[in-house]
Every structure is written in C-alpha cells, then in structure tokens.
mmCIF file of N, CA, C and O in Angstrom:
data_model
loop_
_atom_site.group_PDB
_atom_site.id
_atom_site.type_symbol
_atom_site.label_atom_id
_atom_site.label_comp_id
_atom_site.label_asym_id
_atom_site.label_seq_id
_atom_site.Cartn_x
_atom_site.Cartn_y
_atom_site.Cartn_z
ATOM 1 N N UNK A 9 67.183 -10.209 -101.773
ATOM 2 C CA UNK A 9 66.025 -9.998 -102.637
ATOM 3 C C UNK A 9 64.789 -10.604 -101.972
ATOM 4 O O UNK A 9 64.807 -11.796 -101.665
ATOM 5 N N UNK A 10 63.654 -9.797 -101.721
ATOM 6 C CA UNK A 10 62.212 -10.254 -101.276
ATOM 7 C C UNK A 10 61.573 -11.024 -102.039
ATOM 8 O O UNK A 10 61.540 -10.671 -103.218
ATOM 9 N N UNK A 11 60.978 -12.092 -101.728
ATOM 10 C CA UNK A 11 60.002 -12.654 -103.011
ATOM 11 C C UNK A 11 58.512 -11.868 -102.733
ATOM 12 O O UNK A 11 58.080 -11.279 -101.742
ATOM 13 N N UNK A 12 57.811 -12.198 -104.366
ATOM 14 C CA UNK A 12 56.721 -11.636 -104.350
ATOM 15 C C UNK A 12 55.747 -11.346 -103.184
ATOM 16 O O UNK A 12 55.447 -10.198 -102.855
ATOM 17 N N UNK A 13 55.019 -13.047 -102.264
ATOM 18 C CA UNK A 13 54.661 -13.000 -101.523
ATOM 19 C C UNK A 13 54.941 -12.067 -100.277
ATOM 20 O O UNK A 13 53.961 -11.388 -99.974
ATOM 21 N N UNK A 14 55.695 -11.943 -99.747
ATOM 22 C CA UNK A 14 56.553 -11.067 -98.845
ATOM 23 C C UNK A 14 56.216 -9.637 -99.217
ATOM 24 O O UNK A 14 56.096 -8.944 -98.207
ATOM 25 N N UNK A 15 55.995 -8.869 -100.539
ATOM 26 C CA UNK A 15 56.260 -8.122 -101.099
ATOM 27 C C UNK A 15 54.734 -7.740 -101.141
ATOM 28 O O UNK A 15 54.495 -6.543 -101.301
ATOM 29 N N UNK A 16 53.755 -8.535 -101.028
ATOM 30 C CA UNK A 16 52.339 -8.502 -100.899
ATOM 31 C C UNK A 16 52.155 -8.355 -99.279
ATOM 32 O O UNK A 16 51.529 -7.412 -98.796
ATOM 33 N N UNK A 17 52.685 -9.252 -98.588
ATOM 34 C CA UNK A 17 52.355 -8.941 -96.947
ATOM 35 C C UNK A 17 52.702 -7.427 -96.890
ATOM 36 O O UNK A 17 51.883 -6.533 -96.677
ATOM 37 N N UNK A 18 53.470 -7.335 -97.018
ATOM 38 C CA UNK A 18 54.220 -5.334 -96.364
ATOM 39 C C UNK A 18 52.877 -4.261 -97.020
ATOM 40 O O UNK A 18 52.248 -3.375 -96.441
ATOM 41 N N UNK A 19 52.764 -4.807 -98.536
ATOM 42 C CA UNK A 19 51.945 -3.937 -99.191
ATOM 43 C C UNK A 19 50.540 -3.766 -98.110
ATOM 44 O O UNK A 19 50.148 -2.834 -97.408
ATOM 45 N N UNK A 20 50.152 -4.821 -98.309
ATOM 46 C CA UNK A 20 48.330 -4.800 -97.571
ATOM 47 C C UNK A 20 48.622 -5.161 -96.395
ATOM 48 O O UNK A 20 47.817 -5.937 -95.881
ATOM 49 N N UNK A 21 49.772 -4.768 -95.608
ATOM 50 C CA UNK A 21 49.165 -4.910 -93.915
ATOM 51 C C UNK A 21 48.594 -4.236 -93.589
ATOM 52 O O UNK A 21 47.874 -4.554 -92.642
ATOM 53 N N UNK A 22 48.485 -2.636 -94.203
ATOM 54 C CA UNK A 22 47.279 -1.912 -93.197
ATOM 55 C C UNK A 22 45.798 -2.619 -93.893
ATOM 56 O O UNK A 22 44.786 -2.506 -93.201
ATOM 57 N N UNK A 23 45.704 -3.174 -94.936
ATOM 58 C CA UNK A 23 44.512 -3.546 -95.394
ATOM 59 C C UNK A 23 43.871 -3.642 -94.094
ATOM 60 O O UNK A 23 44.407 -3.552 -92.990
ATOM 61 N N UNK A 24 42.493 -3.861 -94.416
ATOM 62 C CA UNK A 24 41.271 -3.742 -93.275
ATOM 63 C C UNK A 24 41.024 -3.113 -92.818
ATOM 64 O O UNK A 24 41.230 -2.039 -93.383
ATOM 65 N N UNK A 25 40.357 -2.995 -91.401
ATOM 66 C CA UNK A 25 40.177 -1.691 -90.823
ATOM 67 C C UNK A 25 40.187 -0.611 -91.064
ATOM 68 O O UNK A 25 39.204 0.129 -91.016
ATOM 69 N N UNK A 26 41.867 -0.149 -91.528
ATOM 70 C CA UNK A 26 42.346 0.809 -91.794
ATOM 71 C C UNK A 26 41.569 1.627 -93.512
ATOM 72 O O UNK A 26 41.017 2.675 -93.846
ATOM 73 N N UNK A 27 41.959 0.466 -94.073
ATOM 74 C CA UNK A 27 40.813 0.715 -94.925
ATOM 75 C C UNK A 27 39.274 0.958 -95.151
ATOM 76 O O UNK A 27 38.704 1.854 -95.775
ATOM 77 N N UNK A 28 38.763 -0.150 -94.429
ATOM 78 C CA UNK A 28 37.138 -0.009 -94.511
ATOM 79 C C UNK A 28 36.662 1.462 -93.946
ATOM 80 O O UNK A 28 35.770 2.110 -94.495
ATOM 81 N N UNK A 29 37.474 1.966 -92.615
ATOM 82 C CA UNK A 29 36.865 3.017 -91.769
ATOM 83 C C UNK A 29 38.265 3.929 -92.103
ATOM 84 O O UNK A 29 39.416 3.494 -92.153
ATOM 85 N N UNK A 30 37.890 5.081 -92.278
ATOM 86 C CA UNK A 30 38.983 6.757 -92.611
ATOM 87 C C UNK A 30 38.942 7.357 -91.380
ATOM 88 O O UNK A 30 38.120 7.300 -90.466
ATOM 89 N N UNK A 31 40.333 8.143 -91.570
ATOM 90 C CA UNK A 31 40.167 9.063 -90.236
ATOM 91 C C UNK A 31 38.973 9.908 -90.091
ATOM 92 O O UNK A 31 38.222 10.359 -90.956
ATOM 93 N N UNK A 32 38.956 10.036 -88.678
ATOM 94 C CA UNK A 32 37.880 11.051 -88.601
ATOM 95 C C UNK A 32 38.013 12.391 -88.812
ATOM 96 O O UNK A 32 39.130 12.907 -88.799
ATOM 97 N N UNK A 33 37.114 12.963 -88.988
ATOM 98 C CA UNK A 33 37.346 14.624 -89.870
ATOM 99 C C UNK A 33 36.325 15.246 -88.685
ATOM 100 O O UNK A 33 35.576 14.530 -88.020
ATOM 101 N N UNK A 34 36.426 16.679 -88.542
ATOM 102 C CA UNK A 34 35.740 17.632 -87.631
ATOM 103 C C UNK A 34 35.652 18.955 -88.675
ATOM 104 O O UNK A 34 36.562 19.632 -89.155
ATOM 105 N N UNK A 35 34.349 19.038 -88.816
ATOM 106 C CA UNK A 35 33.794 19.768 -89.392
ATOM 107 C C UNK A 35 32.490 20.503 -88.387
ATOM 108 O O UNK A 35 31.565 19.940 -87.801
ATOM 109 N N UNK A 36 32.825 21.877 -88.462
ATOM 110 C CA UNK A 36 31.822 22.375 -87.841
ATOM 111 C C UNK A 36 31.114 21.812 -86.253
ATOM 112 O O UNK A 36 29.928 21.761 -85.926
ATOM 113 N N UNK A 37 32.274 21.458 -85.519
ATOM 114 C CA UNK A 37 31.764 20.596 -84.063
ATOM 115 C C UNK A 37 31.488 19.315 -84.291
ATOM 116 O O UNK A 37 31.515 18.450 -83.416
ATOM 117 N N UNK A 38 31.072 19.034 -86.060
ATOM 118 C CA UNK A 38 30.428 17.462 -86.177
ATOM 119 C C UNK A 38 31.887 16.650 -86.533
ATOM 120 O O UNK A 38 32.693 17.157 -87.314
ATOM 121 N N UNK A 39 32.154 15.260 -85.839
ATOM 122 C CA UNK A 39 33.112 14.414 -86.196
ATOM 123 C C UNK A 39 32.157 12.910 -87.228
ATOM 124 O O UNK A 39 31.223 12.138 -87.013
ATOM 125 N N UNK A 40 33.082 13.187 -88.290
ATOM 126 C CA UNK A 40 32.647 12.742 -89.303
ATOM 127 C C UNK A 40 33.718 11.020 -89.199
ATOM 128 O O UNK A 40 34.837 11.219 -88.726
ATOM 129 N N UNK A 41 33.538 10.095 -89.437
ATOM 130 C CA UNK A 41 33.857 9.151 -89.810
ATOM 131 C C UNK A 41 33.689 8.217 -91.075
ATOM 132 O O UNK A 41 33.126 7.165 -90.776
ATOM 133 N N UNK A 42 34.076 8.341 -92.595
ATOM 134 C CA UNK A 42 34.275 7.782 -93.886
ATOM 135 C C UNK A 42 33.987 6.069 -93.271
ATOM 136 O O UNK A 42 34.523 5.691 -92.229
ATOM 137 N N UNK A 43 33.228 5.315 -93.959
ATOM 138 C CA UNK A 43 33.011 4.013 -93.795
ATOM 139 C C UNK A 43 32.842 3.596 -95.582
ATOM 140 O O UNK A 43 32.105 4.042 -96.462
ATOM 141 N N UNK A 44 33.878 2.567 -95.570
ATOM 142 C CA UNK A 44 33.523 1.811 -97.037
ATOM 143 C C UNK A 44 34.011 0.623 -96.903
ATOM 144 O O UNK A 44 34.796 0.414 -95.978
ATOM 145 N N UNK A 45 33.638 -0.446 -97.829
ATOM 146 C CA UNK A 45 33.219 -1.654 -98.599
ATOM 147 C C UNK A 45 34.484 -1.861 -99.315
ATOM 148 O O UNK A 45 34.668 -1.372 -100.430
ATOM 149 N N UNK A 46 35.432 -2.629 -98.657
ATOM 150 C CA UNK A 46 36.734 -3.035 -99.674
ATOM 151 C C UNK A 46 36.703 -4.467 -99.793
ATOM 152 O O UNK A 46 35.940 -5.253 -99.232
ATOM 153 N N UNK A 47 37.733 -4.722 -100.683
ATOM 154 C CA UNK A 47 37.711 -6.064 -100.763
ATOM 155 C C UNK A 47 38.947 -6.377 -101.562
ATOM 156 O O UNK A 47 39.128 -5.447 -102.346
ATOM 157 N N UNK A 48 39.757 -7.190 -101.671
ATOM 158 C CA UNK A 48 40.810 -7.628 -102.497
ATOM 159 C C UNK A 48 41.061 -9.296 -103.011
ATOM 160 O O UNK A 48 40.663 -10.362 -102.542
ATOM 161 N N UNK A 49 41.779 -9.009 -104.010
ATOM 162 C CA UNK A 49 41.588 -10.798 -104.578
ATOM 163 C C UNK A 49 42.687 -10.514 -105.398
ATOM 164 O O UNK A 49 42.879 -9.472 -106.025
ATOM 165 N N UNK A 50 43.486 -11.640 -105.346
ATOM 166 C CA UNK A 50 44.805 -11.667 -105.728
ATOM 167 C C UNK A 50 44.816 -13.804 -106.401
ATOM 168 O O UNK A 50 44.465 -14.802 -105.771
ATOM 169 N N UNK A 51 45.382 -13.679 -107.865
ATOM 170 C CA UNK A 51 45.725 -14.982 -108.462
ATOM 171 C C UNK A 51 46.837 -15.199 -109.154
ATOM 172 O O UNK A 51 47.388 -14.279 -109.758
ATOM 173 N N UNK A 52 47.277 -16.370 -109.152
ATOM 174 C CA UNK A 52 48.890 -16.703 -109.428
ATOM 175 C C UNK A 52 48.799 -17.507 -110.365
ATOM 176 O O UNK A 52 47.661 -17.822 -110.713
ATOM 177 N N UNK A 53 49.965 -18.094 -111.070
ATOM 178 C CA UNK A 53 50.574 -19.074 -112.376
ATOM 179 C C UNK A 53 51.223 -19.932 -111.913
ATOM 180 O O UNK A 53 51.440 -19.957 -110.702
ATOM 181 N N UNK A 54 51.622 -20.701 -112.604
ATOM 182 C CA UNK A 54 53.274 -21.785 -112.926
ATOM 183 C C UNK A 54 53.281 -21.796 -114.283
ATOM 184 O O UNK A 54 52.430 -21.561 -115.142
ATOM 185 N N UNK A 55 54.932 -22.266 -114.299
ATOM 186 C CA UNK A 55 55.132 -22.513 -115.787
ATOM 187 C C UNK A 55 54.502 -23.650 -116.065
ATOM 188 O O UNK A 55 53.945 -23.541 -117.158
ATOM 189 N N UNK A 56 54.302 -24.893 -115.484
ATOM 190 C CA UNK A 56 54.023 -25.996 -115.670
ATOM 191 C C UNK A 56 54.616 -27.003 -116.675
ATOM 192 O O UNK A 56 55.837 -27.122 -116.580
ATOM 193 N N UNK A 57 54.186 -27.539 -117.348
ATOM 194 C CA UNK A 57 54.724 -28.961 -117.875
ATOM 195 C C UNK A 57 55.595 -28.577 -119.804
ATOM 196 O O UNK A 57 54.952 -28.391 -120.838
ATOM 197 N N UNK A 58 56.783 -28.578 -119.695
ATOM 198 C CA UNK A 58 57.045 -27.966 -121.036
ATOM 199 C C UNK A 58 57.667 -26.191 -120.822
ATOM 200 O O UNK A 58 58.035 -25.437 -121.722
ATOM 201 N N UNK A 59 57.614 -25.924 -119.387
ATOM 202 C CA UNK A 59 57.831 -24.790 -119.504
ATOM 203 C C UNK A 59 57.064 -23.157 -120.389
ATOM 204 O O UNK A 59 57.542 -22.035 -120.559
ATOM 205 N N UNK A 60 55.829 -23.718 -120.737
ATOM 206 C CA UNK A 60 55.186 -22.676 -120.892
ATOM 207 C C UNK A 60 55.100 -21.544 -120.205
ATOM 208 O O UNK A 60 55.770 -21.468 -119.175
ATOM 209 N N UNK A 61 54.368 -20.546 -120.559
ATOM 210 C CA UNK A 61 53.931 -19.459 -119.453
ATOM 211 C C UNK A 61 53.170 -19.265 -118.714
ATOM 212 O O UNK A 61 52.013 -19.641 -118.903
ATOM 213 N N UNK A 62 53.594 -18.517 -117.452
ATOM 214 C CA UNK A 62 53.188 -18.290 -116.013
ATOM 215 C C UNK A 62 52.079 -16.968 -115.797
ATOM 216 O O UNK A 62 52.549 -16.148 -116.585
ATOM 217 N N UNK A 63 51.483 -16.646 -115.483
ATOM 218 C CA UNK A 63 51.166 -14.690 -114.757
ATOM 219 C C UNK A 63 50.379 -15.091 -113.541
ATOM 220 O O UNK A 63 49.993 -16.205 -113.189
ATOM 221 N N UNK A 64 50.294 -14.394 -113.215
ATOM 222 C CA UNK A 64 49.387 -13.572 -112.122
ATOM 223 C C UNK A 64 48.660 -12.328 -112.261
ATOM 224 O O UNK A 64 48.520 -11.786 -113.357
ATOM 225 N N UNK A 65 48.064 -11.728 -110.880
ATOM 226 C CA UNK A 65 47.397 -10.544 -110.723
ATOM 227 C C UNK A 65 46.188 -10.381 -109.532
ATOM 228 O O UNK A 65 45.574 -11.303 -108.996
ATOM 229 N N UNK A 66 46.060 -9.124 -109.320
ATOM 230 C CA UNK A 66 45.690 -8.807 -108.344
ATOM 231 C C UNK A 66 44.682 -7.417 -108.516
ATOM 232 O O UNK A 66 44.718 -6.606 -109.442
ATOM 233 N N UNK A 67 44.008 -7.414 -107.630
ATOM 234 C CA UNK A 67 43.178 -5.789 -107.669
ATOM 235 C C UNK A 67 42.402 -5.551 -106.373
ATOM 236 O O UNK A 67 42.410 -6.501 -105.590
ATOM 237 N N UNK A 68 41.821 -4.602 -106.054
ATOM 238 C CA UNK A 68 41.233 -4.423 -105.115
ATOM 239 C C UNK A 68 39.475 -3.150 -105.210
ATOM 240 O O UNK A 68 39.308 -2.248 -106.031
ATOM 241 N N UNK A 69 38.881 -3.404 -104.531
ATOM 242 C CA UNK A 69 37.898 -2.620 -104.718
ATOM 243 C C UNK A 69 37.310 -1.812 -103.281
ATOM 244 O O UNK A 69 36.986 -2.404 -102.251
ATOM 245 N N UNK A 70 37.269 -0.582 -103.451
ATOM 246 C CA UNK A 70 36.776 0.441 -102.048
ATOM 247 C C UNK A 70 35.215 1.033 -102.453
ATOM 248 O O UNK A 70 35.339 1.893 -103.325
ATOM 249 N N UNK A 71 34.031 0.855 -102.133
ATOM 250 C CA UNK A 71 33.164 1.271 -102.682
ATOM 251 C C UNK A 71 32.507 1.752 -100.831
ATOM 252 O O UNK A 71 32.345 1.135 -99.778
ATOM 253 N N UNK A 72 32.195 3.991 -101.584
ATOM 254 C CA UNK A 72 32.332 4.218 -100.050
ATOM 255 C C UNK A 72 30.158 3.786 -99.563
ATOM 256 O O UNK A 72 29.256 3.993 -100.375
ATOM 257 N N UNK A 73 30.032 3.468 -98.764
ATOM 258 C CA UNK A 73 29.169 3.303 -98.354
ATOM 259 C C UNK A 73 28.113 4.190 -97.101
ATOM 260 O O UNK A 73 26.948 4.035 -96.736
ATOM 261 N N UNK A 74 29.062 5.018 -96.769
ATOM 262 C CA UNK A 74 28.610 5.569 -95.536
ATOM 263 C C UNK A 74 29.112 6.606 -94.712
ATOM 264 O O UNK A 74 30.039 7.043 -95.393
ATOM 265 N N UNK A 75 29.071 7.322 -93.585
ATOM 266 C CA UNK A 75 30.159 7.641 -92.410
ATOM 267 C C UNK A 75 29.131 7.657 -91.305
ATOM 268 O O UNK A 75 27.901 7.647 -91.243
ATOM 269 N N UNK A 76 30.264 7.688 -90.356
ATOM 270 C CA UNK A 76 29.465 7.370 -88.841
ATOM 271 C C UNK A 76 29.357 9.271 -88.426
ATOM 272 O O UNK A 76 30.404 9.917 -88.471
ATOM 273 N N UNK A 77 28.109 9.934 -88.074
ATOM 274 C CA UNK A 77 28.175 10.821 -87.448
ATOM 275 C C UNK A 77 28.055 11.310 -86.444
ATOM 276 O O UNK A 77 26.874 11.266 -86.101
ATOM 277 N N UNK A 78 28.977 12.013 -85.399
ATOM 278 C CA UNK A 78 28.854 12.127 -84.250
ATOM 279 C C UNK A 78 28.583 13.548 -84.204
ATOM 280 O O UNK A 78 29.174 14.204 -85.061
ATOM 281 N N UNK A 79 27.583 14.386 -83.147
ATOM 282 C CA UNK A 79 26.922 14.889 -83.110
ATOM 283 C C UNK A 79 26.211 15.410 -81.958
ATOM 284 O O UNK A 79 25.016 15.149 -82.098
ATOM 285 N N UNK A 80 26.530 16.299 -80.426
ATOM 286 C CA UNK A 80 25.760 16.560 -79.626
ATOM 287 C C UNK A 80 25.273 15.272 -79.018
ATOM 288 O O UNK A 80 24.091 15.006 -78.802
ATOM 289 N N UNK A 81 26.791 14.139 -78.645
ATOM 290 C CA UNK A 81 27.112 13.501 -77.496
ATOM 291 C C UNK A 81 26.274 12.204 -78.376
ATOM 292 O O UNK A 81 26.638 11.124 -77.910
ATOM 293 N N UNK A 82 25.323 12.042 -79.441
ATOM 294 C CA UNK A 82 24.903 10.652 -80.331
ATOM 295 C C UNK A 82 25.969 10.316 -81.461
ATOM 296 O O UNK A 82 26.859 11.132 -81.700
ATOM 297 N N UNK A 83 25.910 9.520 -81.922
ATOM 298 C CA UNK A 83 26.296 8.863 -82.981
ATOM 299 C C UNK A 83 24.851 8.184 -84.268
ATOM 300 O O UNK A 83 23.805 7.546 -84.142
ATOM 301 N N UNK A 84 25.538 8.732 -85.283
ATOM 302 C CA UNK A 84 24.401 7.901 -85.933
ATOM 303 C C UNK A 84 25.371 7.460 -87.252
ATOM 304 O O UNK A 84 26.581 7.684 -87.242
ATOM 305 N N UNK A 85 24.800 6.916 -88.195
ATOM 306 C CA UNK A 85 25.004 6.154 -89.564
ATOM 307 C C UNK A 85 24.294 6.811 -90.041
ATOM 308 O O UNK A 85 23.295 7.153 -89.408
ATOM 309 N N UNK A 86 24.542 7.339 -91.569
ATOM 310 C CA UNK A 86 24.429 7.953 -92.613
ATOM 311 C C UNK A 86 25.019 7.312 -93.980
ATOM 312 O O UNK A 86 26.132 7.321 -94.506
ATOM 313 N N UNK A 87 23.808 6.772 -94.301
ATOM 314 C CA UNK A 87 24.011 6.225 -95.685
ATOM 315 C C UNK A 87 24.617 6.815 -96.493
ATOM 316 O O UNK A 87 24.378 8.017 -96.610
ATOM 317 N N UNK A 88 25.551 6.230 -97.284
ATOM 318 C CA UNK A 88 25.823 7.348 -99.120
ATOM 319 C C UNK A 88 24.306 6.374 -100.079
ATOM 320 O O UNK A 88 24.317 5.158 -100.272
ATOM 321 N N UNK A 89 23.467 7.077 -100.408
ATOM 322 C CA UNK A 89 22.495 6.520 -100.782
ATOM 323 C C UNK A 89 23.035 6.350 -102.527
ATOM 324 O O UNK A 89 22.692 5.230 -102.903
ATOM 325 N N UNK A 90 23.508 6.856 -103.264
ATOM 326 C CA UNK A 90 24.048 6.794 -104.689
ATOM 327 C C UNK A 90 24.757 5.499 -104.321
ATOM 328 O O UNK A 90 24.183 4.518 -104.795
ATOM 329 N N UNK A 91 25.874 5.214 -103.590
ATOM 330 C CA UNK A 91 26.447 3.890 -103.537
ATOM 331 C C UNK A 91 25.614 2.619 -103.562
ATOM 332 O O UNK A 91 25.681 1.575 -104.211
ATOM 333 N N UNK A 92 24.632 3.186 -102.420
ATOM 334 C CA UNK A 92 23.821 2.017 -102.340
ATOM 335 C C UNK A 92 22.871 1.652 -103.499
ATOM 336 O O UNK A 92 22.492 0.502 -103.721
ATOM 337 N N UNK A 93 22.527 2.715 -104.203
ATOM 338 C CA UNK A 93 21.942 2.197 -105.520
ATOM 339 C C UNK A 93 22.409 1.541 -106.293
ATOM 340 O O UNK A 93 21.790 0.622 -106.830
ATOM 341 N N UNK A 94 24.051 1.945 -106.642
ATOM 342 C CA UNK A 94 24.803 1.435 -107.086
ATOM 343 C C UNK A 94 24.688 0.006 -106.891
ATOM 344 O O UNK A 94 24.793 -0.724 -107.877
ATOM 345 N N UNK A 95 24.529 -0.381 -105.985
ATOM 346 C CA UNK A 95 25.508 -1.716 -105.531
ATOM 347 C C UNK A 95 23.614 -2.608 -105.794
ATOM 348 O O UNK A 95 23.357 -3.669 -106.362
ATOM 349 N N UNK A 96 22.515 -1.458 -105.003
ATOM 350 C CA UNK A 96 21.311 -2.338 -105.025
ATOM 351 C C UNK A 96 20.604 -3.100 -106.388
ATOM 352 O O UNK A 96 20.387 -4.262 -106.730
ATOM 353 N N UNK A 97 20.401 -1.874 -106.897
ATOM 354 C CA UNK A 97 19.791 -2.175 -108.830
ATOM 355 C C UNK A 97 20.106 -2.933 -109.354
ATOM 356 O O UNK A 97 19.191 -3.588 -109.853
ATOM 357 N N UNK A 98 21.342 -3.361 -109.608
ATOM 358 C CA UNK A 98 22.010 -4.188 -110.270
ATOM 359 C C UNK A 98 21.202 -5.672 -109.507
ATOM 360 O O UNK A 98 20.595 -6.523 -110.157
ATOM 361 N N UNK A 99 21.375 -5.682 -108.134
ATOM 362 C CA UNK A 99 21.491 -6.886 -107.747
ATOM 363 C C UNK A 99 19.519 -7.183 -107.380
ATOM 364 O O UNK A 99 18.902 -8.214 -107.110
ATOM 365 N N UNK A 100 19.187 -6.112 -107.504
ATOM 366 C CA UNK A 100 17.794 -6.990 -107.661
ATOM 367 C C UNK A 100 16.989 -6.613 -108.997
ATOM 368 O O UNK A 100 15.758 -6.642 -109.024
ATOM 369 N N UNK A 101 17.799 -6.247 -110.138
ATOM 370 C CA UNK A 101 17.361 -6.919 -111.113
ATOM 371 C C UNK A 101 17.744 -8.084 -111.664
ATOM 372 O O UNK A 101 16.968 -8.725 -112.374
ATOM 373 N N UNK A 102 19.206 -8.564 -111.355
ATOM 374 C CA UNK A 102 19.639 -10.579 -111.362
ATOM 375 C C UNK A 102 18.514 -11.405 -110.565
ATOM 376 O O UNK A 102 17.924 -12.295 -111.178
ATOM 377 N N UNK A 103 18.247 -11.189 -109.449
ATOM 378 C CA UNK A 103 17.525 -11.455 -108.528
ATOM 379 C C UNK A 103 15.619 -11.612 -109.148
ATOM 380 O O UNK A 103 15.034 -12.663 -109.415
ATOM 381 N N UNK A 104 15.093 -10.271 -109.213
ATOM 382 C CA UNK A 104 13.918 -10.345 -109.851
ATOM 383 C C UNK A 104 13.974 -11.303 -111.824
ATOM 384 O O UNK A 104 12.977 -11.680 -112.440
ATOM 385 N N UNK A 105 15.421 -11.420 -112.290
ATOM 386 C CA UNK A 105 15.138 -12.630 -113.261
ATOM 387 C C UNK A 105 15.560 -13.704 -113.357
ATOM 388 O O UNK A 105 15.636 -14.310 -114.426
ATOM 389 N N UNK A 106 16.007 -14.255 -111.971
ATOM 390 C CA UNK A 106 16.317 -15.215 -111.778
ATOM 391 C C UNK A 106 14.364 -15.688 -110.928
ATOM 392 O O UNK A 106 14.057 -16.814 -111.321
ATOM 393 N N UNK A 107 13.575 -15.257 -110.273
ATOM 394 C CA UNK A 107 12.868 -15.275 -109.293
ATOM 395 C C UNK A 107 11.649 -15.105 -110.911
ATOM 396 O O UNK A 107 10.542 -15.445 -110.495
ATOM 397 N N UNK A 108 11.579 -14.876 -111.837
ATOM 398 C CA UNK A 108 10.664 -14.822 -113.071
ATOM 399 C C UNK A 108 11.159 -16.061 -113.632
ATOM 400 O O UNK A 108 10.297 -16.923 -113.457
ATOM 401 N N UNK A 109 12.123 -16.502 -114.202
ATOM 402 C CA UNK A 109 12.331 -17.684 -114.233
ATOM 403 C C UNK A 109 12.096 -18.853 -113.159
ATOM 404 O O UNK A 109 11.728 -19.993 -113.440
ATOM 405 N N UNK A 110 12.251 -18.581 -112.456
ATOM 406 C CA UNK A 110 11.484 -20.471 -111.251
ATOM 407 C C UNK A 110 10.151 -20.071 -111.707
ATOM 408 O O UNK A 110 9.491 -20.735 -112.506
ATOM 409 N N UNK A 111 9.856 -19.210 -111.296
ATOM 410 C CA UNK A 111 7.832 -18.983 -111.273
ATOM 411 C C UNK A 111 7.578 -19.327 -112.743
ATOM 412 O O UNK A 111 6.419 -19.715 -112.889
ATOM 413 N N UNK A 112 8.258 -19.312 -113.839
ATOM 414 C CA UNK A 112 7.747 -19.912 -114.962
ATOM 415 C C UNK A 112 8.732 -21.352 -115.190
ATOM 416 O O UNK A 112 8.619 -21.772 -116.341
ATOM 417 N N UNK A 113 9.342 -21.893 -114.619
ATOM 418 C CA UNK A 113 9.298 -23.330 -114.319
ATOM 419 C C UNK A 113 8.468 -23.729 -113.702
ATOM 420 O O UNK A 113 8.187 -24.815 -114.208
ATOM 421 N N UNK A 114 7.504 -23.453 -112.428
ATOM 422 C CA UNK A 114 7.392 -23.998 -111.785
ATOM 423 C C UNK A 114 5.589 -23.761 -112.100
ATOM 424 O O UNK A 114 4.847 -24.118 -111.185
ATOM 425 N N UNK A 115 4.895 -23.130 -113.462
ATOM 426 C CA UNK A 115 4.222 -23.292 -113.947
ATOM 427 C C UNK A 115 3.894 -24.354 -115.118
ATOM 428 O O UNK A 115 2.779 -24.780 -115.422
ATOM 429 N N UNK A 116 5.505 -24.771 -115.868
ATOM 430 C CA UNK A 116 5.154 -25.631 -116.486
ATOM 431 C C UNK A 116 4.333 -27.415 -116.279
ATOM 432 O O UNK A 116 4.084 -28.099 -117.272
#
C-alpha cells in the first residue's frame, strides 16, 4: 500500500513545465505554443491531542496567459489580453485602495 505523500509525487511529477507551456500546435505554417500561469497548494491535519479529527486538501490553478508565436523564421509573445484583465482589475483596484488610504493617513 502507497501512502498519501507518494501518491502526490507520481500525481504532479509532470507538474511544471509541462504544465505552464502546451504542446505546440501548427496551424496554417504558424507554430503556436499555449503558455499559462499554474500554481498548486496542498494542506494537511493530525488527529492531535484526544484523538479528534484530522483533513487535508489540495487544488491547483492554470490561468492561460499567452502563446509563443512562431512565424516566418521570428518568434513573438502574444498576450491573451481577457486573462490579463482578469488577473489586472482586480489587483489594481486593492492596490488603488490601499494607495487612497495612506494618502488620507498621511494627511491627517
């Protein structure tokens, strides 16, 4: 019998690479390369003192960002611009009210 850990190595060894960047695709002479934004996070239990209860859990996130395009002997990068909104908006509106708050501390 495998224990959990063990059972997590086999799972995510291709993690990385393999993940962040997709095979390449050929479309129309152009070789396309998929590029995304993963990430994983994994947390554990004990029973601890009294024998209470234990859990865990785990998840992972792929958010695609891009592909590399090759093209008449160049290469370029090609944004997914919807992702990037995605990911941008959010983070500079925390940003713009965190940055309104000092400026009205730093008026008082």
């Amino acid at each position: 019998m495998t224990s959990l850990p063990e059972k997590l190595a086999e799972t995510f060894r291709s993690a990385g690479v393999k993940s962040a960047y997709g095979e390449p695709v050929q479309i129309d002479g152009v070789t396309l390369v998929p590029v995304a934004l993963t990430y994983y996070g994994f947390g554990g239990g004990d029973a601890g003192e009294g024998g209470a209860g234990s859990g865990g859990g785990g998840g992972g996130v792929s958010l695609p960002i891009g592909a590399y395009v090759k093209s008449g002997g160049t290469a370029r990068f090609e944004p997914n611009v919807i992702a990037l909104l995605a990911v941008g908006v959010p983070f500079l509106l925390v940003a713009g009210r965190a940055l309104a708050r000092v400026i009205r501390a730093l008026k008082k």
